[in-house]
PDB file of C-alpha atoms and ligand atoms in Angstrom:
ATOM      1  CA  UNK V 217       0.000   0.000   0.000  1.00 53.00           C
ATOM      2  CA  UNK V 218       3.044   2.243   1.260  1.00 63.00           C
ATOM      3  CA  UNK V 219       4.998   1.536  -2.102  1.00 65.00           C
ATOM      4  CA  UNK V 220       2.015   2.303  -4.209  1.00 68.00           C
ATOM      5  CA  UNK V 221       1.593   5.952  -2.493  1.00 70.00           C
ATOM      6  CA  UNK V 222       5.193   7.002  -2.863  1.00 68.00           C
ATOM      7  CA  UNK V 223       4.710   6.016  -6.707  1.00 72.00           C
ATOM      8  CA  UNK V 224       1.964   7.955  -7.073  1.00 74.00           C
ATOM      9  CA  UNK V 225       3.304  11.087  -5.713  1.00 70.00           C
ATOM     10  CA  UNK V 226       6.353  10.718  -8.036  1.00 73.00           C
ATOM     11  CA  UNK V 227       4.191  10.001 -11.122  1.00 88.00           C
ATOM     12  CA  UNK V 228       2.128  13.251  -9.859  1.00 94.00           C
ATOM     13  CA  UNK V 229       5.694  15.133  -9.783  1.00 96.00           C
ATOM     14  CA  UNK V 230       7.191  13.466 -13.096  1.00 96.00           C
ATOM     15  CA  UNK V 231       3.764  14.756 -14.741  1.00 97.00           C
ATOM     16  CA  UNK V 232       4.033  18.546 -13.469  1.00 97.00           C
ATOM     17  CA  UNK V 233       7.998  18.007 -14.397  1.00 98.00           C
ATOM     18  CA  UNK V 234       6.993  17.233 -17.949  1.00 97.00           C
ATOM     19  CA  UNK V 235       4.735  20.180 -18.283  1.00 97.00           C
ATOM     20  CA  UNK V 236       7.113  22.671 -16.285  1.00 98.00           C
ATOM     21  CA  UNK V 237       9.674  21.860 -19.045  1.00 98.00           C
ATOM     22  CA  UNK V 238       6.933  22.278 -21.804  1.00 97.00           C
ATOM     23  CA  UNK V 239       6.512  26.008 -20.667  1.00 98.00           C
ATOM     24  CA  UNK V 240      10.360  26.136 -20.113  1.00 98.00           C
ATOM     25  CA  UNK V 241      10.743  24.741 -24.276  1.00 98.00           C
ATOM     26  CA  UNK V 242       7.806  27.438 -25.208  1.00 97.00           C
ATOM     27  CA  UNK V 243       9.145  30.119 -23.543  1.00 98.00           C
ATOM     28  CA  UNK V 244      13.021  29.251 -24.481  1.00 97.00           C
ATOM     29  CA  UNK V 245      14.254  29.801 -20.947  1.00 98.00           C
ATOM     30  CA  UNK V 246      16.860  27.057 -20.374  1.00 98.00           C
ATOM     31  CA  UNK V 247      16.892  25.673 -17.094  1.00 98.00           C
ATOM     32  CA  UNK V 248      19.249  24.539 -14.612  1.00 98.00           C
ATOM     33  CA  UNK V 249      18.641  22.156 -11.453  1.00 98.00           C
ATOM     34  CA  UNK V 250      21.557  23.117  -8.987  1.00 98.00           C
ATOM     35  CA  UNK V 251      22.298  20.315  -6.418  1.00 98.00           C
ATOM     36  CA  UNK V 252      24.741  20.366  -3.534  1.00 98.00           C
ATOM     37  CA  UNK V 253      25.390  19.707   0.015  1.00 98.00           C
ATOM     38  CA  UNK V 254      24.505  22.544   2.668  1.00 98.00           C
ATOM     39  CA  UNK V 255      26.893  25.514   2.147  1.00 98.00           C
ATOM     40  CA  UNK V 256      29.106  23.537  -1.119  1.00 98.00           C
ATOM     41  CA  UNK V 257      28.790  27.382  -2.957  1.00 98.00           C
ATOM     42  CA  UNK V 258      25.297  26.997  -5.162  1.00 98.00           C
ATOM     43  CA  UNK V 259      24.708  30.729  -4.360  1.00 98.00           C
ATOM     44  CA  UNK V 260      27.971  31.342  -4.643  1.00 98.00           C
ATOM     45  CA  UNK V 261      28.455  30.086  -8.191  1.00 98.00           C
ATOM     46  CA  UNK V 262      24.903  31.210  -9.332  1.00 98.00           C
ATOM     47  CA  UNK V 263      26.635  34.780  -8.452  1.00 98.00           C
ATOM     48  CA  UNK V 264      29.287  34.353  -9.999  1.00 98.00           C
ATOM     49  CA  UNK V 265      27.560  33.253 -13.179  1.00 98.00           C
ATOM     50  CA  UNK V 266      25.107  36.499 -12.854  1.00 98.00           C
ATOM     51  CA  UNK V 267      28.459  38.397 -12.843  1.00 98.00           C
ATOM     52  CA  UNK V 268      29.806  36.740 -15.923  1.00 98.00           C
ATOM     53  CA  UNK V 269      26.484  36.287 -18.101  1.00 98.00           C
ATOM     54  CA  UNK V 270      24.358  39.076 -16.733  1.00 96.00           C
ATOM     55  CA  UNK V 271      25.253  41.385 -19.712  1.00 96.00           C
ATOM     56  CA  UNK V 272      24.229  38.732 -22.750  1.00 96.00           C
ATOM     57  CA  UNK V 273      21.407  36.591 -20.929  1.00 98.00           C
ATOM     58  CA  UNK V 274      18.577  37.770 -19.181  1.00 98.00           C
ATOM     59  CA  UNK V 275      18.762  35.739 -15.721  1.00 98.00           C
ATOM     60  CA  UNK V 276      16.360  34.678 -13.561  1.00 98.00           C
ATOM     61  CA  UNK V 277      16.540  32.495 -10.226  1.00 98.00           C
ATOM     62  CA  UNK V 278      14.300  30.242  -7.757  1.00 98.00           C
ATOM     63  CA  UNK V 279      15.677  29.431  -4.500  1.00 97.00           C
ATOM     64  CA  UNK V 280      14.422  26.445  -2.770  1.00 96.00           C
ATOM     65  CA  UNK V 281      15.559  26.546   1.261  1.00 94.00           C
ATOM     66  CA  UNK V 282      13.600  25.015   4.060  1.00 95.00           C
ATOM     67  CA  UNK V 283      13.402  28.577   5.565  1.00 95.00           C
ATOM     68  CA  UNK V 284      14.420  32.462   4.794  1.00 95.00           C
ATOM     69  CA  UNK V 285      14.643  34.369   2.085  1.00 96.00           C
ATOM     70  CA  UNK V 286      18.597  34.610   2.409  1.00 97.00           C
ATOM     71  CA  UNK V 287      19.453  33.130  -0.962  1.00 97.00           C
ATOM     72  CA  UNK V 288      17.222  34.721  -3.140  1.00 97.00           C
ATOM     73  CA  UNK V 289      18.047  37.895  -1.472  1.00 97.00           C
ATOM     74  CA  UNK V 290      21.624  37.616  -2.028  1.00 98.00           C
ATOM     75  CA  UNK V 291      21.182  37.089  -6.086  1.00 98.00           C
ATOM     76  CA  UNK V 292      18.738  39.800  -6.173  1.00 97.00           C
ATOM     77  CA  UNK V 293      20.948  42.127  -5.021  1.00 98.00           C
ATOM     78  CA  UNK V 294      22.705  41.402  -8.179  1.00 98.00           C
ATOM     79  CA  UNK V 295      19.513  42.820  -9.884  1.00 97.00           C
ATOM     80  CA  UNK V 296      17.983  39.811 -11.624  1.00 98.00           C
ATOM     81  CA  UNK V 297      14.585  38.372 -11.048  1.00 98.00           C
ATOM     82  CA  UNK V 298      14.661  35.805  -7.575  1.00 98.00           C
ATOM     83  CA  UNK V 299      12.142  34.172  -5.770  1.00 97.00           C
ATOM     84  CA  UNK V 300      12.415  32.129  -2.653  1.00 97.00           C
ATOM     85  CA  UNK V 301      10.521  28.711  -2.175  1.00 96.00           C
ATOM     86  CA  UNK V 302      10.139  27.427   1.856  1.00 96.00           C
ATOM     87  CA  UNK V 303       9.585  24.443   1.594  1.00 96.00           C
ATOM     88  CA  UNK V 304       8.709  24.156   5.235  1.00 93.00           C
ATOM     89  CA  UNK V 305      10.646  21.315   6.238  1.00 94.00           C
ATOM     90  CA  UNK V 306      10.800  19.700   3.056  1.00 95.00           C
ATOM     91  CA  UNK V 307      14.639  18.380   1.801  1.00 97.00           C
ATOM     92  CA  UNK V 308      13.749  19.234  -1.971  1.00 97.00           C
ATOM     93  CA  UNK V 309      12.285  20.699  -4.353  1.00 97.00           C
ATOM     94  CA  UNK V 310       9.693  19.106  -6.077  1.00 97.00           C
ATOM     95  CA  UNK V 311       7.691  20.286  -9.722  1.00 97.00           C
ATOM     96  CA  UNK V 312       4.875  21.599  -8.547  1.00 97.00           C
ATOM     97  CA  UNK V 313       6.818  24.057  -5.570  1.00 97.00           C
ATOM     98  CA  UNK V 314       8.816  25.412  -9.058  1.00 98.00           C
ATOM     99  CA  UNK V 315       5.348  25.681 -10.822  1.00 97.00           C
ATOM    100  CA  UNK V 316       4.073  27.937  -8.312  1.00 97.00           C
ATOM    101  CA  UNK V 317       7.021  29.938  -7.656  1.00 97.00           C
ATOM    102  CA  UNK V 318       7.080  30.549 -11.758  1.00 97.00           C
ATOM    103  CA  UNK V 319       4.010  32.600 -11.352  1.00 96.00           C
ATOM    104  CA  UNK V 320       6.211  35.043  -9.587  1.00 96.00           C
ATOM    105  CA  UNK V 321       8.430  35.391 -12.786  1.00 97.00           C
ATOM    106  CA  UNK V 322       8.291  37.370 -15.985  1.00 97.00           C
ATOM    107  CA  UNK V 323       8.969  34.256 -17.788  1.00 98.00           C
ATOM    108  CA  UNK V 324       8.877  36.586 -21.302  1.00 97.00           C
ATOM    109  CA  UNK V 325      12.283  38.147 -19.588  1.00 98.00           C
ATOM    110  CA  UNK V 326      14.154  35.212 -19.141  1.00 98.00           C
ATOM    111  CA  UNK V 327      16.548  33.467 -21.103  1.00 98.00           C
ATOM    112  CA  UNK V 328      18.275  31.141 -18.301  1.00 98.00           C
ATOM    113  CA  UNK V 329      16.930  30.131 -14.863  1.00 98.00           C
ATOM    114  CA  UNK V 330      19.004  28.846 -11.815  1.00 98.00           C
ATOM    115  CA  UNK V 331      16.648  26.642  -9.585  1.00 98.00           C
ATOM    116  CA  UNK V 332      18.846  26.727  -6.534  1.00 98.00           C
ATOM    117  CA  UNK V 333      17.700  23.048  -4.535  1.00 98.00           C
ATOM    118  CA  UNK V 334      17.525  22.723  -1.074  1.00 98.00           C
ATOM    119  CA  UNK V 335      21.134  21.869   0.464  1.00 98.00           C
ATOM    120  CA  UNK V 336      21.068  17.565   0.476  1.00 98.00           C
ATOM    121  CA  UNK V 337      23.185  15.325  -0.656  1.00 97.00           C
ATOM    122  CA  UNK V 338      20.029  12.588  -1.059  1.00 97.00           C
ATOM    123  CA  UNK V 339      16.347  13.808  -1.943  1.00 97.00           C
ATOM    124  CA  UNK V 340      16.868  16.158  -5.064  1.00 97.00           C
ATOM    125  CA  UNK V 341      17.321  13.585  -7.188  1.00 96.00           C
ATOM    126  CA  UNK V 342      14.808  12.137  -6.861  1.00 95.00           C
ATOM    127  CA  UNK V 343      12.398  14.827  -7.906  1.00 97.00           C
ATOM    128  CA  UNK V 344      11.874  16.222 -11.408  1.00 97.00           C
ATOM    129  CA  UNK V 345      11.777  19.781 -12.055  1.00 98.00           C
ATOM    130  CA  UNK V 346      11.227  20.363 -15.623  1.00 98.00           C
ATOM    131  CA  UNK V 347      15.059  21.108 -16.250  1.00 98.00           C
ATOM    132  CA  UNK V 348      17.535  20.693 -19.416  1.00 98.00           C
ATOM    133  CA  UNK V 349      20.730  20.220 -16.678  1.00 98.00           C
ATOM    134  CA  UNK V 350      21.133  18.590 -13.960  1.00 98.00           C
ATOM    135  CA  UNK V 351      24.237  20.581 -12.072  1.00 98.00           C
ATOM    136  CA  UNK V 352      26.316  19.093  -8.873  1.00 98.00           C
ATOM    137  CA  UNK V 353      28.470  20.918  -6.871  1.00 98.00           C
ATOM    138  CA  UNK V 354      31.112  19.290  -4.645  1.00 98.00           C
ATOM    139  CA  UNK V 355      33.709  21.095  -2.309  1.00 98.00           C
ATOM    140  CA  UNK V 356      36.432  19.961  -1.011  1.00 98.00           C
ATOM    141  CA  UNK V 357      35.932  20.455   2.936  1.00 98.00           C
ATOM    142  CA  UNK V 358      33.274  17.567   2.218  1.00 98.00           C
ATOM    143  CA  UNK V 359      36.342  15.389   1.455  1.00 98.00           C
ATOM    144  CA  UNK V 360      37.028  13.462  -1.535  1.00 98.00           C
ATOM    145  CA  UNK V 361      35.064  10.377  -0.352  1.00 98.00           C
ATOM    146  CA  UNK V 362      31.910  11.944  -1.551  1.00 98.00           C
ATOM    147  CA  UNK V 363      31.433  10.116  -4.658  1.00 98.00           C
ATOM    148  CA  UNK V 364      31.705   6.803  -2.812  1.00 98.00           C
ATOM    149  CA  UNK V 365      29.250   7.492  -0.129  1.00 98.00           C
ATOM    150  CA  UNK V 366      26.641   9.379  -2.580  1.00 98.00           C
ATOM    151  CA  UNK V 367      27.027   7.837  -5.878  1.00 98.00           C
ATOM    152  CA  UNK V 368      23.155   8.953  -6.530  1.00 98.00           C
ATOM    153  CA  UNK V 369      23.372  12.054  -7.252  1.00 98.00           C
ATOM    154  CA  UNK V 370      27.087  11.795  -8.669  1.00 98.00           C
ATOM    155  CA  UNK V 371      25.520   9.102 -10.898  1.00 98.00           C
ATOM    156  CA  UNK V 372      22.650  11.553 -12.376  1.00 97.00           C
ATOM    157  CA  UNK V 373      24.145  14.986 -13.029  1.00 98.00           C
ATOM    158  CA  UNK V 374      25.254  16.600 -16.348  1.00 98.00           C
ATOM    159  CA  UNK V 375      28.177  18.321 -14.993  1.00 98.00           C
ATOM    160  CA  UNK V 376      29.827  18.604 -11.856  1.00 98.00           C
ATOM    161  CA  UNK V 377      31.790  21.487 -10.503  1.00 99.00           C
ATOM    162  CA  UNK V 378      34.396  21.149  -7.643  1.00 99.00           C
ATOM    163  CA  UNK V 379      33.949  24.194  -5.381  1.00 99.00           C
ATOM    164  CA  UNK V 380      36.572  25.463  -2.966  1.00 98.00           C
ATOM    165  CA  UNK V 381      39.720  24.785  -4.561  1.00 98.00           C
ATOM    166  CA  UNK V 382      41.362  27.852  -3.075  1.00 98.00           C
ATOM    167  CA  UNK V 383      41.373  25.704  -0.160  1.00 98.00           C
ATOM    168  CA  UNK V 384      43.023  22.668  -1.157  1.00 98.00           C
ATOM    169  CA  UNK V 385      46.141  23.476   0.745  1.00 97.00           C
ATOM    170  CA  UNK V 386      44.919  22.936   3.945  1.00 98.00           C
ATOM    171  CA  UNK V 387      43.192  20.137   3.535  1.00 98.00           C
ATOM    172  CA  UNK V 388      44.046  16.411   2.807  1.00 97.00           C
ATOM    173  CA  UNK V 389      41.672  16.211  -0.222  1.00 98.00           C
ATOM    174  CA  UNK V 390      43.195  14.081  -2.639  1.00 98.00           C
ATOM    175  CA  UNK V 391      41.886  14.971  -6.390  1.00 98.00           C
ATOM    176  CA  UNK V 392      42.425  11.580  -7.835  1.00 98.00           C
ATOM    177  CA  UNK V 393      40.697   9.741  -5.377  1.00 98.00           C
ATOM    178  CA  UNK V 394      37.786  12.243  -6.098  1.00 98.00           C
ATOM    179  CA  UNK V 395      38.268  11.587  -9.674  1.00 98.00           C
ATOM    180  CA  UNK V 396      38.439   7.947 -10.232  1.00 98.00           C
ATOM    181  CA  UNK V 397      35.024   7.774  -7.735  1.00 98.00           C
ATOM    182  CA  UNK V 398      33.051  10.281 -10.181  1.00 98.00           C
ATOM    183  CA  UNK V 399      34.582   8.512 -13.291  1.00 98.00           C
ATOM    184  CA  UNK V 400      33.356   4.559 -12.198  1.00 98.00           C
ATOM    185  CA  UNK V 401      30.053   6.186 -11.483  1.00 98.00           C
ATOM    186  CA  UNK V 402      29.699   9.038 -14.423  1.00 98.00           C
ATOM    187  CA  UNK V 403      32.254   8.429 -16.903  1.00 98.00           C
ATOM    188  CA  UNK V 404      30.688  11.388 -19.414  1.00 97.00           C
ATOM    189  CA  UNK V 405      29.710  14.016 -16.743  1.00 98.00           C
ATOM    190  CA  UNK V 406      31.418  17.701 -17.784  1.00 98.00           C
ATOM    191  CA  UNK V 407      33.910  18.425 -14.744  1.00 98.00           C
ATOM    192  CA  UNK V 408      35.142  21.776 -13.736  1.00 98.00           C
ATOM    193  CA  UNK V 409      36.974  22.817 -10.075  1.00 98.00           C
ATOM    194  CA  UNK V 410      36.427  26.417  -9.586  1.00 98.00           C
ATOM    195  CA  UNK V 411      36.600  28.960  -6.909  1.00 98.00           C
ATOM    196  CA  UNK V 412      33.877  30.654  -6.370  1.00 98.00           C
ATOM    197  CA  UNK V 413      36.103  32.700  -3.825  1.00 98.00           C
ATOM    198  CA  UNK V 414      38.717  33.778  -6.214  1.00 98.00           C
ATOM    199  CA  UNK V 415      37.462  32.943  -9.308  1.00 98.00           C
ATOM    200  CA  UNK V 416      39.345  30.292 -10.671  1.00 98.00           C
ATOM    201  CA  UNK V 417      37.835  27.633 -13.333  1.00 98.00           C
ATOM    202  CA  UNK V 418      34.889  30.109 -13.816  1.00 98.00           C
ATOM    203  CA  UNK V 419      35.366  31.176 -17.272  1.00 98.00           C
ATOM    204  CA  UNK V 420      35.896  27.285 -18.365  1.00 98.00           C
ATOM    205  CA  UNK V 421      32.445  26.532 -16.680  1.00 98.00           C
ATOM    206  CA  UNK V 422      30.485  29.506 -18.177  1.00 98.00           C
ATOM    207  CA  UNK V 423      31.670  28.638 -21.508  1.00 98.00           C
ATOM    208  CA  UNK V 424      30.575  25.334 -21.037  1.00 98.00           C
ATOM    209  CA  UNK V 425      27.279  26.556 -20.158  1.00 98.00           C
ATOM    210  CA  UNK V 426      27.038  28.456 -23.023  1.00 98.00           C
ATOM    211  CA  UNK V 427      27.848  25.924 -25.571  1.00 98.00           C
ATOM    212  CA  UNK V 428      25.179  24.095 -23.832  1.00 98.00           C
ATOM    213  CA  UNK V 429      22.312  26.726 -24.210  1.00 98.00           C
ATOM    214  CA  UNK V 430      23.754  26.888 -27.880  1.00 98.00           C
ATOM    215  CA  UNK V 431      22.622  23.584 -28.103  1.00 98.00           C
ATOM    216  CA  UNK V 432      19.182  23.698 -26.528  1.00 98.00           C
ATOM    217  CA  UNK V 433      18.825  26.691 -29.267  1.00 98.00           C
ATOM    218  CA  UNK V 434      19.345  24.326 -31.899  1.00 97.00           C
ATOM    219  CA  UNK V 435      17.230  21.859 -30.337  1.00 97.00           C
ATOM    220  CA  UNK V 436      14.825  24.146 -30.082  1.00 97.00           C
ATOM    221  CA  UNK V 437      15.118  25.681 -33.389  1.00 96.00           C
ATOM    222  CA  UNK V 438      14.816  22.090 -34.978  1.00 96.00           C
ATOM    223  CA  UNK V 439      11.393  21.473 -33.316  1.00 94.00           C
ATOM    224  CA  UNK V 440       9.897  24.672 -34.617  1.00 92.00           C
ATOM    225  CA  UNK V 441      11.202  23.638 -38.345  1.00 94.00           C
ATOM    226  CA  UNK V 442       9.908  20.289 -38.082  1.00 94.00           C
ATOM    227  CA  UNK V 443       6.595  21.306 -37.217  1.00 89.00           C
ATOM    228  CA  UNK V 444       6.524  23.944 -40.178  1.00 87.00           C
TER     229      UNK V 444
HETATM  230  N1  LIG A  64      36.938  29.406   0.594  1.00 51.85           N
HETATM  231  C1  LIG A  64      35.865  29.371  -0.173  1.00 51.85           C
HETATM  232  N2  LIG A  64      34.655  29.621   0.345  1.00 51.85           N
HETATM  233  C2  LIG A  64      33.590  29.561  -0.473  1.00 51.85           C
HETATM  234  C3  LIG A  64      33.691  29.264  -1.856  1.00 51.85           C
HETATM  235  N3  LIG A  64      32.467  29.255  -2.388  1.00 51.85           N
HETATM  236  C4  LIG A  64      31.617  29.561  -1.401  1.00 51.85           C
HETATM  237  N4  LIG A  64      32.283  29.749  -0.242  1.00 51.85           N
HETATM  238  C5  LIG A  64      31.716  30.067   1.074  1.00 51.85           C
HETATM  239  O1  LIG A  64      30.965  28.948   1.503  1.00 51.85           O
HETATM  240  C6  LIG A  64      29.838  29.375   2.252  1.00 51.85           C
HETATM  241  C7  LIG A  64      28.562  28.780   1.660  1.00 51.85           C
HETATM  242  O2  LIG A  64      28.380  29.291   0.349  1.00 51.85           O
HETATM  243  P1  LIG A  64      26.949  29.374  -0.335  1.00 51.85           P
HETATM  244  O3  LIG A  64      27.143  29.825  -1.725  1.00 51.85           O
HETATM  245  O4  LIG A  64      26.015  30.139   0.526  1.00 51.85           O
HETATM  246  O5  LIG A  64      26.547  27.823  -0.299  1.00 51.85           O
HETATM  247  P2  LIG A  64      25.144  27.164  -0.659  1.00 51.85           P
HETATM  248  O6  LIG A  64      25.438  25.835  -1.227  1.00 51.85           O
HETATM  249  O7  LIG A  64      24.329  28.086  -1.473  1.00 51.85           O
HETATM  250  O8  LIG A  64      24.500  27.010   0.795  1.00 51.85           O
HETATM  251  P3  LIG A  64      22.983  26.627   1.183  1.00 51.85           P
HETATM  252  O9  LIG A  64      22.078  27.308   0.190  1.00 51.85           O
HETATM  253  O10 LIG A  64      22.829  27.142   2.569  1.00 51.85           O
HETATM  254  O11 LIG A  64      22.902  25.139   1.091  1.00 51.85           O
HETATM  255  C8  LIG A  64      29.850  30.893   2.218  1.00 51.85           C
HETATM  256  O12 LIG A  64      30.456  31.362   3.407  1.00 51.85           O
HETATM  257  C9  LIG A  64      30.721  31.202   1.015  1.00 51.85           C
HETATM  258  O13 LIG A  64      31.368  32.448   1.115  1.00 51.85           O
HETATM  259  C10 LIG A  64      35.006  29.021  -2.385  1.00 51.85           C
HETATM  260  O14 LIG A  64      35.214  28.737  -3.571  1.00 51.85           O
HETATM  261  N5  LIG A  64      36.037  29.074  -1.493  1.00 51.85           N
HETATM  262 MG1  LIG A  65      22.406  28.768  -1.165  1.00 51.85          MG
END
């Protein structure tokens, strides 16, 4: 009976997923799922992605936190379009918390959206959102057994970005033993260790990003020719 109700509510979510990524495909806002532990840097790289992108895309964010508006303060600040989602207690996000919070977007004035998930290591994955990229961060001070004790989420993102670098120094983190854990479990993900302190590895990541919305363009540009 149990099992039956927990596939329900995920067929519920993978159905409000599917038509969250409709609107995303009409609209041509190209959407990113941002996944971490507690404190790994997702705000931290979303602003430093605002700072390198804001003057080409139009940028828009959700933050998804069990309480306070903290996060989505901090990017608006920047001056782009943020909304907060409490999820009250909640370790997620699920599709129909980012449904609601689109209705406090201008979704005409959006070309990329960050949906910021809550800090966990676990329960994101598990939950559709209506993305095109599923995006991991890492950091070091977790320690480089991560992959190994999470291999979920390492196993189901697009690209994964090692934050913290700047502090490698002082810590024991060894990178190969982070590497060869990510590559048994996601031999194709996109890898990129940054700073989101001083900067470093940026530039390589927001490239990457950008070749990827290139991409989704064509994708999308395809699907309108097709149906002509
Ligand atoms: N040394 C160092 N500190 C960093 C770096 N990136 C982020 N931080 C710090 O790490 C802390 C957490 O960063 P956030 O960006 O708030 O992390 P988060 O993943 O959004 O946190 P939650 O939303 O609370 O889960 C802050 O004090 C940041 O200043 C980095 O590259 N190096
Ligand atoms: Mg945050």
């Amino acid at each position: 009976m149990k099992v039956s109700v927990v596939k329900d509510i995920l067929g519920a979510n993978e159905q409000i997923a599917l038509e969250n990524r409709r609107l995303f495909d009409e609209k041509g806002i190209f959407v990113l799922n941002v996944m971490a532990a507690p404190g790994a840097g997702k705000t931290s790289l979303i602003e430093r992605t605002i700072e390198a992108l804001r003057d080409w895309l139009r940028i828009g964010a959700m933050d998804g936190d069990v309480a306070s508006s903290i996060d989505a303060d901090r990017l608006a600040r920047l001056g782009i379009p943020a909304v907060q989602i409490n999820t009250g207690g909640a370790c997620h996000l699920d599709a129909n918390m980012v449904r609601r919070g689109l209705s406090s977007l201008s979704l005409e004035d959006i070309d990329l959206l960050f949906l910021e998930n809550v800090g966990n290591l676990i329960c994101p994955t598990g939950f559709e959102l209506g993305e095109h990229l599923k995006v991991m961060i890492s950091s070091t001070p977790e320690g480089d057994d991560k992959p190994y004790k999470y291999p979920g989420m390492f196993s189901a993102v697009d690209v994964l970005l090692l934050n913290k670098i700047d502090l490698m120094p002082l810590l024991d983190f060894d990178m190969d033993t982070f590497r060869r854990g990510v590559e048994a479990l996601n031999p194709k993900v996109a890898f990129f260790p940054v700073s989101c302190k001083t900067g470093e590895g940026v530039q390589a990541w927001v490239e990457w990003l950008l070749a990827q919305r290139v991409r989704r363009l064509q994708v999308w540009h395809s699907a309108l020719e097709a149906e002509r």
